[in-house]
mmCIF file of C-alpha atoms in Angstrom:
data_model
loop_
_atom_site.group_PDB
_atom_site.id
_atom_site.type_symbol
_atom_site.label_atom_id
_atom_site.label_comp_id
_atom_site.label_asym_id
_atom_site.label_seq_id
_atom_site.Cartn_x
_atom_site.Cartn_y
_atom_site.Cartn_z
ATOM 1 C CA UNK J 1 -30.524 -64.913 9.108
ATOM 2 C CA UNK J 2 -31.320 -68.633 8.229
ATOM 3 C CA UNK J 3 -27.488 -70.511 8.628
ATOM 4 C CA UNK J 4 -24.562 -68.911 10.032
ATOM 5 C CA UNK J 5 -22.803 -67.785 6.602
ATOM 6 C CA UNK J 6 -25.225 -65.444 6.471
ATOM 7 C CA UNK J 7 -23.764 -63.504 9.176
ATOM 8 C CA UNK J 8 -20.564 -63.115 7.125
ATOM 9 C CA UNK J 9 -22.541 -62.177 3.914
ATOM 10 C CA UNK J 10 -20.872 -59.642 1.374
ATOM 11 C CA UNK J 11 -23.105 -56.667 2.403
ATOM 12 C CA UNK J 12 -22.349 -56.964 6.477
ATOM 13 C CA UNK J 13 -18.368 -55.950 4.929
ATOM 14 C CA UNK J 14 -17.683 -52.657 7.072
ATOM 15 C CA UNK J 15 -15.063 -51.341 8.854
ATOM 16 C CA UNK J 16 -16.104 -51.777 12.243
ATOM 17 C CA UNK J 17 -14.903 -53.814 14.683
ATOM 18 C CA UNK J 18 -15.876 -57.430 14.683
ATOM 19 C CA UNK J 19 -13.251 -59.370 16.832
ATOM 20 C CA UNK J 20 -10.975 -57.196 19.049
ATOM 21 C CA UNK J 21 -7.498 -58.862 20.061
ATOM 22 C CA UNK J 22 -4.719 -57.378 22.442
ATOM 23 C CA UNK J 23 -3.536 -54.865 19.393
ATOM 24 C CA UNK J 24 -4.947 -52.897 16.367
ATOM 25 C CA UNK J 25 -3.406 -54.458 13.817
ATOM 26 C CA UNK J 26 -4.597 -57.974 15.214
ATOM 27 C CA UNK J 27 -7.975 -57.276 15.339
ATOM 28 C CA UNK J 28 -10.390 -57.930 12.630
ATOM 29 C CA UNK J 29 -13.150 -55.171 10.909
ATOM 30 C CA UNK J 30 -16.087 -56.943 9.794
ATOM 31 C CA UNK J 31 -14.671 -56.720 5.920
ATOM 32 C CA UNK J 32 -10.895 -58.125 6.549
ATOM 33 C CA UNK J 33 -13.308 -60.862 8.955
ATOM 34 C CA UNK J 34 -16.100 -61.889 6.259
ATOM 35 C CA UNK J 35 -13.192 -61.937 3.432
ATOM 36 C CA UNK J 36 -10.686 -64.217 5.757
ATOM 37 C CA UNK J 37 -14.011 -66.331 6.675
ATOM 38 C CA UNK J 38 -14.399 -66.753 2.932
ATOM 39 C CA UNK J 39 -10.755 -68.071 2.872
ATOM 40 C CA UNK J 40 -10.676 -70.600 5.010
ATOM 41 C CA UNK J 41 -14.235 -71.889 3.528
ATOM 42 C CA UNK J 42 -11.852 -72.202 0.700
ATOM 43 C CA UNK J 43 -8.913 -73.627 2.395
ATOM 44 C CA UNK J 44 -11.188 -76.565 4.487
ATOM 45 C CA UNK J 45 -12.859 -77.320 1.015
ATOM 46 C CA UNK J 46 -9.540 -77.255 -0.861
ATOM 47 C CA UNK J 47 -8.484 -80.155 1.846
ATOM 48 C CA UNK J 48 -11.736 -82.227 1.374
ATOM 49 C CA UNK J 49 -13.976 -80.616 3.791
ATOM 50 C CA UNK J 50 -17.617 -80.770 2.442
ATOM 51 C CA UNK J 51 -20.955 -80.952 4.035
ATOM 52 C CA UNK J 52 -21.613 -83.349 6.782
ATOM 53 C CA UNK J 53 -17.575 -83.554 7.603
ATOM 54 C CA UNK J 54 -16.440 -82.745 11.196
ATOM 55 C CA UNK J 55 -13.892 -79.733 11.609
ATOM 56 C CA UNK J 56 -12.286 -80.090 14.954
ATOM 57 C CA UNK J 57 -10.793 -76.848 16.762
ATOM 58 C CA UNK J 58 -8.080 -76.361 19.633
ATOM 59 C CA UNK J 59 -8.889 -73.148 20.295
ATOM 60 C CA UNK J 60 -6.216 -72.541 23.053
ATOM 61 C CA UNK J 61 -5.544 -71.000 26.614
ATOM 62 C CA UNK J 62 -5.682 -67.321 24.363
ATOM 63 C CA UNK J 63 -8.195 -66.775 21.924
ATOM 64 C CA UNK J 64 -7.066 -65.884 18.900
ATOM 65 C CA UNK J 65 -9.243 -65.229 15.525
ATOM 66 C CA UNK J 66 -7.724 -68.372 13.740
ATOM 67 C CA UNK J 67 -10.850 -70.596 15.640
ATOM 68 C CA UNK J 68 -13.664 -68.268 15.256
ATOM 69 C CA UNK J 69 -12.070 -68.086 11.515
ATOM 70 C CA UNK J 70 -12.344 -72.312 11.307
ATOM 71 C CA UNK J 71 -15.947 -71.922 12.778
ATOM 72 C CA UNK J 72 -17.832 -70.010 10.382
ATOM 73 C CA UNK J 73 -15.624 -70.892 7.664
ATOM 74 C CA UNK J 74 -16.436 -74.843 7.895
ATOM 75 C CA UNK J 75 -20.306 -73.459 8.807
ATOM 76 C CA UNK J 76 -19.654 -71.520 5.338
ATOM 77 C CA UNK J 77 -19.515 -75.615 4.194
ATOM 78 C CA UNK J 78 -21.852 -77.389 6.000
ATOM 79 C CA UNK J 79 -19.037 -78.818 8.390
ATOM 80 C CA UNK J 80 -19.667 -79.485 11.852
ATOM 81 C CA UNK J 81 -17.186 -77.958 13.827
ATOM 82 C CA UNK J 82 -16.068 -79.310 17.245
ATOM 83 C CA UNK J 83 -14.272 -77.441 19.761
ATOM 84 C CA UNK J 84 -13.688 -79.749 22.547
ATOM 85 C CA UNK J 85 -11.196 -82.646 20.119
ATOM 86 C CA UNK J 86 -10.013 -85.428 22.084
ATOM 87 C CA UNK J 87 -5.756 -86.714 21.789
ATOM 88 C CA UNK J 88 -7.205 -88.624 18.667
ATOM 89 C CA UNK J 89 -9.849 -86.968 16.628
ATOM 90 C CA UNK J 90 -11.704 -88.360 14.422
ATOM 91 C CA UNK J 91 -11.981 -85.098 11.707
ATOM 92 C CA UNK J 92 -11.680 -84.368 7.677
ATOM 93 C CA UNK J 93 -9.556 -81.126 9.393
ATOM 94 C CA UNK J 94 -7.947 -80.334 12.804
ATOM 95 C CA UNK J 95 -6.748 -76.721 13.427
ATOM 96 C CA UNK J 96 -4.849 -76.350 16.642
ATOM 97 C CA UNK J 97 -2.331 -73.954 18.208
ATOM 98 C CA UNK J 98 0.782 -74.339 17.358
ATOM 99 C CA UNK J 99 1.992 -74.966 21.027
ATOM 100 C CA UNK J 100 0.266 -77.765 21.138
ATOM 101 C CA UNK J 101 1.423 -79.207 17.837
ATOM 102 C CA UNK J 102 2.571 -82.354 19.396
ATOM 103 C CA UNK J 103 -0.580 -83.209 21.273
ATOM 104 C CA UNK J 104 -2.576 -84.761 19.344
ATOM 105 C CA UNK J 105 -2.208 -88.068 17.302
ATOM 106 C CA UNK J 106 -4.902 -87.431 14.334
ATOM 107 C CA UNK J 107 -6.646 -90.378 12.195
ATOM 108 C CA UNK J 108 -5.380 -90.904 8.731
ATOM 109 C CA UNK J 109 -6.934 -88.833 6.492
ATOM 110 C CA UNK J 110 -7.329 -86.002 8.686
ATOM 111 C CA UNK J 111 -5.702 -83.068 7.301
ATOM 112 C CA UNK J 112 -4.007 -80.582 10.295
ATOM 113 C CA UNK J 113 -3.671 -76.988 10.603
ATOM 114 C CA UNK J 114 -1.564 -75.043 12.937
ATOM 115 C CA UNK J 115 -1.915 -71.316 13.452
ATOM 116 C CA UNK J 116 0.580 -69.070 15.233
ATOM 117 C CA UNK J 117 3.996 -70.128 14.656
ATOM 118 C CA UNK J 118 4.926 -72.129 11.920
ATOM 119 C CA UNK J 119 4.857 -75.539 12.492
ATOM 120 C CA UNK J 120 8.114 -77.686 12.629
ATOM 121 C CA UNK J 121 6.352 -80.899 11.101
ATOM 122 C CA UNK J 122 5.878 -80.440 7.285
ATOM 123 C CA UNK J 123 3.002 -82.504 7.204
ATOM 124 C CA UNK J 124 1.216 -79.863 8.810
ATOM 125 C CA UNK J 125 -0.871 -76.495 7.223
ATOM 126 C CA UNK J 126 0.106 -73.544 8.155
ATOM 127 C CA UNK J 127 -3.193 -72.009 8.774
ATOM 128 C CA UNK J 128 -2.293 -68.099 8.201
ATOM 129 C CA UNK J 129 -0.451 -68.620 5.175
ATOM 130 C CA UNK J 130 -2.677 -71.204 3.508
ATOM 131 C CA UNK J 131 -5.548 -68.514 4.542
ATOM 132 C CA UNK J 132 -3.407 -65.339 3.038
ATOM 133 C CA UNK J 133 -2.993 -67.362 -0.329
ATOM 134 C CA UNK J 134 -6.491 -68.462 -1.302
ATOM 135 C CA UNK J 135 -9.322 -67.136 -2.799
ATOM 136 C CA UNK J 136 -11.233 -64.594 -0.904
ATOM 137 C CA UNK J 137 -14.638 -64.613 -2.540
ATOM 138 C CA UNK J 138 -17.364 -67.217 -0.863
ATOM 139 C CA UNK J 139 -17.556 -70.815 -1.237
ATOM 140 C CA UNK J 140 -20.047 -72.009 -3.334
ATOM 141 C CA UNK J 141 -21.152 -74.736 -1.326
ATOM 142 C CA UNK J 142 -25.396 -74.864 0.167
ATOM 143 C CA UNK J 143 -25.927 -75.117 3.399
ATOM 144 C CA UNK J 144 -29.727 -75.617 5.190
ATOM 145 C CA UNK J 145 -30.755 -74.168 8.461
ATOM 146 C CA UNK J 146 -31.033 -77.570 9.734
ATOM 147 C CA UNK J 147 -27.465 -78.967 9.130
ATOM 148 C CA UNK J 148 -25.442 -79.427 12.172
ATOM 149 C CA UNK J 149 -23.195 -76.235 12.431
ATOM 150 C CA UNK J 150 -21.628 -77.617 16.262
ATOM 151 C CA UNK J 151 -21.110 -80.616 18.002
ATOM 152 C CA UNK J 152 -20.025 -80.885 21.508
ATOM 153 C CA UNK J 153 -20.242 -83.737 23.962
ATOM 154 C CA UNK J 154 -23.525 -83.015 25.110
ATOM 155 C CA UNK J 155 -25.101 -82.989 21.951
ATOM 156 C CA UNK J 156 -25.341 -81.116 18.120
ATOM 157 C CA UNK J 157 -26.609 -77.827 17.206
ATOM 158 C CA UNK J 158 -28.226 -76.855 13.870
ATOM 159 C CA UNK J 159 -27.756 -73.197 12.661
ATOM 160 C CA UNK J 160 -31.191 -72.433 13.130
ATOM 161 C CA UNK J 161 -31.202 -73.664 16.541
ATOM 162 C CA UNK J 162 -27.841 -71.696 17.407
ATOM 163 C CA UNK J 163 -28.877 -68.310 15.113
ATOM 164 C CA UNK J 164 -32.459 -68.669 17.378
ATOM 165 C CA UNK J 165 -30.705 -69.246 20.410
ATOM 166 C CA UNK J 166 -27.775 -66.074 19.600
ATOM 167 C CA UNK J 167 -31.139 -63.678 18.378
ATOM 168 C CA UNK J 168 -32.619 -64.719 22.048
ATOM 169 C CA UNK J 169 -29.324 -63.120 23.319
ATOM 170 C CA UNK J 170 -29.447 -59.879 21.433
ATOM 171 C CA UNK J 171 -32.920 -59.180 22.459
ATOM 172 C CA UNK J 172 -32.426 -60.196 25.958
ATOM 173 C CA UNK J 173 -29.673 -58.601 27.084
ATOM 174 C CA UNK J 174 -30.163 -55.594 24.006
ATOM 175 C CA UNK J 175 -26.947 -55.709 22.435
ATOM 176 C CA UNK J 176 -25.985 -53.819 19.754
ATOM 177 C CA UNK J 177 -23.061 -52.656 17.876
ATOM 178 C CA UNK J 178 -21.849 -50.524 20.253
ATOM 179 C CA UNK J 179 -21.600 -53.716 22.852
ATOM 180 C CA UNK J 180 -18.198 -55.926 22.680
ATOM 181 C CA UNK J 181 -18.658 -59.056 24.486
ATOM 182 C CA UNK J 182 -15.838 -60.530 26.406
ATOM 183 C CA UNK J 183 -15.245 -64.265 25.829
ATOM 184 C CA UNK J 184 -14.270 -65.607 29.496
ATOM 185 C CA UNK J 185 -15.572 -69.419 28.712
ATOM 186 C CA UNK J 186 -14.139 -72.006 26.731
ATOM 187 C CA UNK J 187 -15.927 -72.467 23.050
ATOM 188 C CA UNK J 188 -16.397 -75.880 23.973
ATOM 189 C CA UNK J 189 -19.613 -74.684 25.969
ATOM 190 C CA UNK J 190 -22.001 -74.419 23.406
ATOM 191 C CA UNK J 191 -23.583 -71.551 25.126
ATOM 192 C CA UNK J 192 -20.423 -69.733 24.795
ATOM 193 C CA UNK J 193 -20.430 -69.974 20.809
ATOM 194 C CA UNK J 194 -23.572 -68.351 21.210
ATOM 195 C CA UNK J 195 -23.229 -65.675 23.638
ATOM 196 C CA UNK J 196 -19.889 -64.867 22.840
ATOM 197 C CA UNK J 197 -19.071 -65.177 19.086
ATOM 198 C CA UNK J 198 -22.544 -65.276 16.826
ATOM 199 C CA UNK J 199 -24.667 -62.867 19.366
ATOM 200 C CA UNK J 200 -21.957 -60.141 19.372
ATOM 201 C CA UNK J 201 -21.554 -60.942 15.046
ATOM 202 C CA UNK J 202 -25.329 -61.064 14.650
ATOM 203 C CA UNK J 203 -25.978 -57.539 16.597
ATOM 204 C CA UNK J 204 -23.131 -56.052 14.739
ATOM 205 C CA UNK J 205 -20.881 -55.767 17.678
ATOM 206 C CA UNK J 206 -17.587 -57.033 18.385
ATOM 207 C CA UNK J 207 -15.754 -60.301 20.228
ATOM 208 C CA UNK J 208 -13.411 -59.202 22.416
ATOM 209 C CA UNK J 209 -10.956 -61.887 22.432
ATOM 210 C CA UNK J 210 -8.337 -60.004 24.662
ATOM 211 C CA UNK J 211 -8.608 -61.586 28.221
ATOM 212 C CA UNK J 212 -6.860 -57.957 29.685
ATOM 213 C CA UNK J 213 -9.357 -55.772 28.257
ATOM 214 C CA UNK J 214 -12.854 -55.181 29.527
ATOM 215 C CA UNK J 215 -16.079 -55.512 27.521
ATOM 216 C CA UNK J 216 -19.430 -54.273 27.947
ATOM 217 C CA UNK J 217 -20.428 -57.935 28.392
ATOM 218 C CA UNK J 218 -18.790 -61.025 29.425
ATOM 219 C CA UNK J 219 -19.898 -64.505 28.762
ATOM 220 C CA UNK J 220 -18.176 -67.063 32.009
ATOM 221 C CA UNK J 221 -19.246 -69.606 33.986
ATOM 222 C CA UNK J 222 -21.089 -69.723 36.807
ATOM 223 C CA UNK J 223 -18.217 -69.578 39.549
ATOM 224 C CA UNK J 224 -16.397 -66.735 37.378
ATOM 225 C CA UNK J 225 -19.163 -64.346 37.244
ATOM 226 C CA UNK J 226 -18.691 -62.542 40.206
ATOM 227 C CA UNK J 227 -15.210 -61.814 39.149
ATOM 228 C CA UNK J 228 -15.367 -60.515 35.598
ATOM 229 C CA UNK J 229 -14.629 -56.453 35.047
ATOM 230 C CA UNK J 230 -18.002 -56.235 33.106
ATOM 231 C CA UNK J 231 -21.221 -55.206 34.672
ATOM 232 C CA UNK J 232 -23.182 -57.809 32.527
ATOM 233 C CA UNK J 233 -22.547 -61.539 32.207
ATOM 234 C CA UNK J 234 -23.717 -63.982 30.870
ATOM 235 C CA UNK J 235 -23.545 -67.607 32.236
ATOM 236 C CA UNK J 236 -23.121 -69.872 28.906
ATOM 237 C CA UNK J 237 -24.741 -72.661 30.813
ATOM 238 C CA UNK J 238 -28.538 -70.374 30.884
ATOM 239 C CA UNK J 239 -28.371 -70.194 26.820
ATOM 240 C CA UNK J 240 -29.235 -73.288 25.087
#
């Protein structure tokens, strides 16, 4: 694997399980994952999102898909994506909840995307039905291992430095694709990206986004270790 679109390449299509929400019908095989990836490539470059752009991501109180979806799909680009977006970011795309619709106060030219509910304000994307409309084959743009993929306050990550960092997590902790790794950290930890969405994807396993289930792994902070259901965890602060 050399940038992260490779882990949502046509041959890794299958049915098993590669994000699990709180029902069956929410949750996402690998195929109906690569193929909605593919989509919202599509969708970001549809609005003007091209290499070198920055896609910034609300991803919530309750992960949901719809970010994990904006994060490999602007990778699928050569978009940065950042998860931590301040009242007024500076971004070719924001995608945020819609609950929190009326939080932010975007730049001009930044186009906005609201999953969930439908947003009120017209000028907004709805992010699942722009998604369920376009194209579902891969976006044609190239991307190199050492274009920024993440950028968080602390710094940017490459996709060879986050794909080196997620195989280090595979071997270490030897997951596989029976393993579904429970997401108890924000995504605006780096280390959480890694441990908890490309690690799982890259071993073939699942994300559990569903904060009521248990996993066979958790990734959560240092203070929330000792409290998670799993017998593994993973502090996103040891991975990068």
């Amino acid at each position: 694997m050399d940038v992260i679109g490779d882990l949502v390449a046509r041959e890794r299509r299958t049915d098993d399980i590669a994000v699990r929400t709180d029902s069956r019908a929410g949750s996402y095989s690998y195929e109906k994952f690569c193929t909605n990836t593919w989509k919202t490539g599509n969708i970001l470059r549809h609005y003007g999102v091209r290499g070198g752009a920055t896609v910034a991501v609300d991803a919530g109180d309750s992960l949901t898909p719809s970010p994990l979806l904006a994060l490999f799909g602007a990778s699928l680009l050569g978009a940065t994506t950042r998860f931590d977006p301040g009242e007024s970011p500076s971004a070719k795309a924001l995608v945020i909840p819609a609950a929190r619709a009326g939080a932010y106060d975007p730049e001009p030219g930044t186009k906005t995307f609201v999953y969930g509910d439908v947003p009120d304000d017209p000028e907004f994307a709805h992010f699942e039905a722009e998604m369920w409309s376009e194209n579902p084959t891969s976006p044609p743009d190239r991307v190199a291992p050492t274009d920024t993929a993440l950028a968080t306050a602390d710094g940017e990550f490459t996709h060879e430095r986050l794909l080196a960092a997620a195989e280090r997590v595979v071997d270490g902790y030897g997951l596989d694709g029976d393993d579904e790794v429970a997401v108890r950290a924000p995504l605006s930890e780096p280390g959480t990206v890694v441990a908890g969405v490309l690690a799982p994807v890259l071993a073939g396993g699942t994300v559990l986004v569903d904060r009521d289930s248990t996993g066979t792994v958790a990734v959560a902070t240092d203070d929330e270790t000792a409290t998670v259901p799993e017998p593994t965890a993973i502090d996103p602060a040891d991975v990068l």
